[in-house]
Amino acid sequence: MTDFLIGVFSSIAATWLGLIAAFLWSGRFRWMLVVTLSRLSSGDFGQSWADKKAAEADISRELRRARNVSLLTGRGNELQRATFDQFLHRRPTTGGSPQMRVLLPCTGSGSNARWTLDREAELATFDRSFGNGQLNRQIETNISHLETHQRDGLVEIRRYDFPHLGRVLLTDRVAYFTPYSSDSHGRDSKVLKYPATSPMYGTFVRLFEKVWESSNAQPS
């Protein structure tokens, strides 16, 4: 009988230890630890992923719980993928302001598109698909994809004239920053995540608002 009880308790203990280990190893626990350290120290503790694909599950989770989203991006291809699909198909709040603000670059060949031309020249050095206006076309395709959402009042779009230095995604809780490299696509760049308690979150909010204020509204 004693051996039987010892075996039962050992099994229960092993199960609980396994559950505790799984929780401590989970992304949720690591994020809770990041937020706690950031609050205690007022520091810029954050998570990181090697590339956009590795960060997609975490971004999707944050978008599901977000009330408002702001995105400054260079091309906007992610807006046509599953990561943003659930958020973009929400019903807009009646009489309220848009739940998503999107900043996409100016296109064309004029002076206000010089940074888009600059980024395409960088892309062309390692990807032969670029160098002939491909970036312009991709941006305009993504603008077209958002037109219905803009007419429905869910999304507001503006066009910016600013260097393509990285992607900034803001929710009520977090900021994601993807720094662009001159010799690789943004999808291959590291993704950094900061909680709202971090000074970097405030920096990215301020950056977004400054670019938003100086950008041109996209007709709906």
PDB file of C-alpha atoms in Angstrom, residues 117-220:
ATOM      1  CA  LEU A 117      12.917  55.215 -54.835  1.00  0.00           C
ATOM      2  CA  ASP A 118      15.807  55.097 -52.367  1.00  0.00           C
ATOM      3  CA  ARG A 119      14.464  51.901 -50.761  1.00  0.00           C
ATOM      4  CA  GLU A 120      13.871  50.274 -54.150  1.00  0.00           C
ATOM      5  CA  ALA A 121      17.466  51.021 -55.111  1.00  0.00           C
ATOM      6  CA  GLU A 122      18.560  49.179 -51.947  1.00  0.00           C
ATOM      7  CA  LEU A 123      16.297  46.212 -52.698  1.00  0.00           C
ATOM      8  CA  ALA A 124      17.580  46.029 -56.263  1.00  0.00           C
ATOM      9  CA  THR A 125      21.112  45.345 -55.030  1.00  0.00           C
ATOM     10  CA  PHE A 126      20.110  41.861 -53.826  1.00  0.00           C
ATOM     11  CA  ASP A 127      16.717  41.137 -55.456  1.00  0.00           C
ATOM     12  CA  ARG A 128      16.450  41.388 -59.253  1.00  0.00           C
ATOM     13  CA  SER A 129      12.658  41.806 -59.033  1.00  0.00           C
ATOM     14  CA  PHE A 130      13.241  45.413 -58.015  1.00  0.00           C
ATOM     15  CA  GLY A 131      14.665  48.434 -59.764  1.00  0.00           C
ATOM     16  CA  ASN A 132      11.833  48.914 -62.263  1.00  0.00           C
ATOM     17  CA  GLY A 133       9.047  50.347 -60.111  1.00  0.00           C
ATOM     18  CA  GLN A 134       8.092  47.071 -58.447  1.00  0.00           C
ATOM     19  CA  LEU A 135       8.005  48.621 -54.970  1.00  0.00           C
ATOM     20  CA  ASN A 136       5.638  51.352 -56.182  1.00  0.00           C
ATOM     21  CA  ARG A 137       3.304  48.725 -57.622  1.00  0.00           C
ATOM     22  CA  GLN A 138       3.312  46.613 -54.490  1.00  0.00           C
ATOM     23  CA  ILE A 139       2.478  49.604 -52.286  1.00  0.00           C
ATOM     24  CA  GLU A 140      -0.412  50.617 -54.541  1.00  0.00           C
ATOM     25  CA  THR A 141      -1.740  47.045 -54.539  1.00  0.00           C
ATOM     26  CA  ASN A 142      -1.810  47.077 -50.744  1.00  0.00           C
ATOM     27  CA  ILE A 143      -3.543  50.471 -50.762  1.00  0.00           C
ATOM     28  CA  SER A 144      -6.221  48.972 -53.011  1.00  0.00           C
ATOM     29  CA  HIS A 145      -6.600  46.025 -50.635  1.00  0.00           C
ATOM     30  CA  LEU A 146      -7.464  48.445 -47.801  1.00  0.00           C
ATOM     31  CA  GLU A 147      -9.945  50.585 -49.741  1.00  0.00           C
ATOM     32  CA  THR A 148     -13.045  48.649 -48.642  1.00  0.00           C
ATOM     33  CA  HIS A 149     -11.948  48.737 -45.008  1.00  0.00           C
ATOM     34  CA  GLN A 150     -11.363  52.476 -45.325  1.00  0.00           C
ATOM     35  CA  ARG A 151     -14.832  53.075 -46.793  1.00  0.00           C
ATOM     36  CA  ASP A 152     -16.332  50.995 -43.964  1.00  0.00           C
ATOM     37  CA  GLY A 153     -14.677  53.293 -41.432  1.00  0.00           C
ATOM     38  CA  LEU A 154     -12.386  50.675 -39.899  1.00  0.00           C
ATOM     39  CA  VAL A 155      -9.113  51.955 -41.395  1.00  0.00           C
ATOM     40  CA  GLU A 156      -7.640  55.395 -42.036  1.00  0.00           C
ATOM     41  CA  ILE A 157      -4.708  55.612 -44.453  1.00  0.00           C
ATOM     42  CA  ARG A 158      -2.097  58.298 -44.934  1.00  0.00           C
ATOM     43  CA  ARG A 159       0.899  58.464 -47.267  1.00  0.00           C
ATOM     44  CA  TYR A 160       4.249  59.427 -45.801  1.00  0.00           C
ATOM     45  CA  ASP A 161       7.401  61.000 -47.202  1.00  0.00           C
ATOM     46  CA  PHE A 162      10.013  59.612 -44.811  1.00  0.00           C
ATOM     47  CA  PRO A 163      13.002  57.226 -44.967  1.00  0.00           C
ATOM     48  CA  HIS A 164      12.098  53.519 -44.970  1.00  0.00           C
ATOM     49  CA  LEU A 165      14.030  52.699 -41.799  1.00  0.00           C
ATOM     50  CA  GLY A 166      11.734  50.090 -40.292  1.00  0.00           C
ATOM     51  CA  ARG A 167       8.236  48.824 -39.548  1.00  0.00           C
ATOM     52  CA  VAL A 168       6.457  50.110 -36.434  1.00  0.00           C
ATOM     53  CA  LEU A 169       3.336  48.316 -35.191  1.00  0.00           C
ATOM     54  CA  LEU A 170       1.558  49.768 -32.149  1.00  0.00           C
ATOM     55  CA  THR A 171      -1.317  48.428 -30.075  1.00  0.00           C
ATOM     56  CA  ASP A 172      -2.710  49.603 -26.756  1.00  0.00           C
ATOM     57  CA  ARG A 173      -0.288  47.274 -24.959  1.00  0.00           C
ATOM     58  CA  VAL A 174       2.843  46.864 -27.049  1.00  0.00           C
ATOM     59  CA  ALA A 175       5.117  48.184 -29.778  1.00  0.00           C
ATOM     60  CA  TYR A 176       6.803  46.003 -32.406  1.00  0.00           C
ATOM     61  CA  PHE A 177       9.773  47.392 -34.300  1.00  0.00           C
ATOM     62  CA  THR A 178      11.399  45.763 -37.314  1.00  0.00           C
ATOM     63  CA  PRO A 179      14.558  47.648 -38.354  1.00  0.00           C
ATOM     64  CA  TYR A 180      15.146  47.470 -42.111  1.00  0.00           C
ATOM     65  CA  SER A 181      18.583  46.592 -43.427  1.00  0.00           C
ATOM     66  CA  SER A 182      19.993  47.967 -46.673  1.00  0.00           C
ATOM     67  CA  ASP A 183      20.858  44.440 -47.848  1.00  0.00           C
ATOM     68  CA  SER A 184      17.801  42.331 -46.967  1.00  0.00           C
ATOM     69  CA  HIS A 185      14.015  42.329 -47.057  1.00  0.00           C
ATOM     70  CA  GLY A 186      12.098  43.504 -44.016  1.00  0.00           C
ATOM     71  CA  ARG A 187      10.601  40.020 -43.593  1.00  0.00           C
ATOM     72  CA  ASP A 188      14.103  38.717 -42.847  1.00  0.00           C
ATOM     73  CA  SER A 189      14.863  41.347 -40.198  1.00  0.00           C
ATOM     74  CA  LYS A 190      14.709  40.894 -36.449  1.00  0.00           C
ATOM     75  CA  VAL A 191      11.448  41.859 -34.709  1.00  0.00           C
ATOM     76  CA  LEU A 192      11.660  43.643 -31.360  1.00  0.00           C
ATOM     77  CA  LYS A 193       8.724  43.935 -28.931  1.00  0.00           C
ATOM     78  CA  TYR A 194       8.348  46.479 -26.109  1.00  0.00           C
ATOM     79  CA  PRO A 195       5.588  46.769 -23.473  1.00  0.00           C
ATOM     80  CA  ALA A 196       3.644  50.000 -22.975  1.00  0.00           C
ATOM     81  CA  THR A 197       5.624  50.541 -19.748  1.00  0.00           C
ATOM     82  CA  SER A 198       8.862  50.829 -21.733  1.00  0.00           C
ATOM     83  CA  PRO A 199      10.350  54.209 -22.741  1.00  0.00           C
ATOM     84  CA  MET A 200      10.821  52.779 -26.245  1.00  0.00           C
ATOM     85  CA  TYR A 201       7.052  52.310 -26.540  1.00  0.00           C
ATOM     86  CA  GLY A 202       6.592  56.030 -25.929  1.00  0.00           C
ATOM     87  CA  THR A 203       9.320  56.807 -28.462  1.00  0.00           C
ATOM     88  CA  PHE A 204       7.612  54.791 -31.191  1.00  0.00           C
ATOM     89  CA  VAL A 205       4.220  56.320 -30.379  1.00  0.00           C
ATOM     90  CA  ARG A 206       5.771  59.786 -30.690  1.00  0.00           C
ATOM     91  CA  LEU A 207       7.481  58.848 -33.964  1.00  0.00           C
ATOM     92  CA  PHE A 208       4.249  57.522 -35.423  1.00  0.00           C
ATOM     93  CA  GLU A 209       2.257  60.605 -34.391  1.00  0.00           C
ATOM     94  CA  LYS A 210       4.850  62.983 -35.859  1.00  0.00           C
ATOM     95  CA  VAL A 211       4.905  61.166 -39.197  1.00  0.00           C
ATOM     96  CA  TRP A 212       1.100  60.885 -39.169  1.00  0.00           C
ATOM     97  CA  GLU A 213       0.656  64.623 -38.622  1.00  0.00           C
ATOM     98  CA  SER A 214       2.959  65.470 -41.537  1.00  0.00           C
ATOM     99  CA  SER A 215       1.473  62.925 -43.981  1.00  0.00           C
ATOM    100  CA  ASN A 216      -1.223  63.236 -46.621  1.00  0.00           C
ATOM    101  CA  ALA A 217      -4.609  61.597 -46.194  1.00  0.00           C
ATOM    102  CA  GLN A 218      -5.466  58.863 -48.706  1.00  0.00           C
ATOM    103  CA  PRO A 219      -8.856  59.553 -50.347  1.00  0.00           C
ATOM    104  CA  SER A 220     -11.466  56.954 -49.418  1.00  0.00           C
TER     105      SER A 220
END
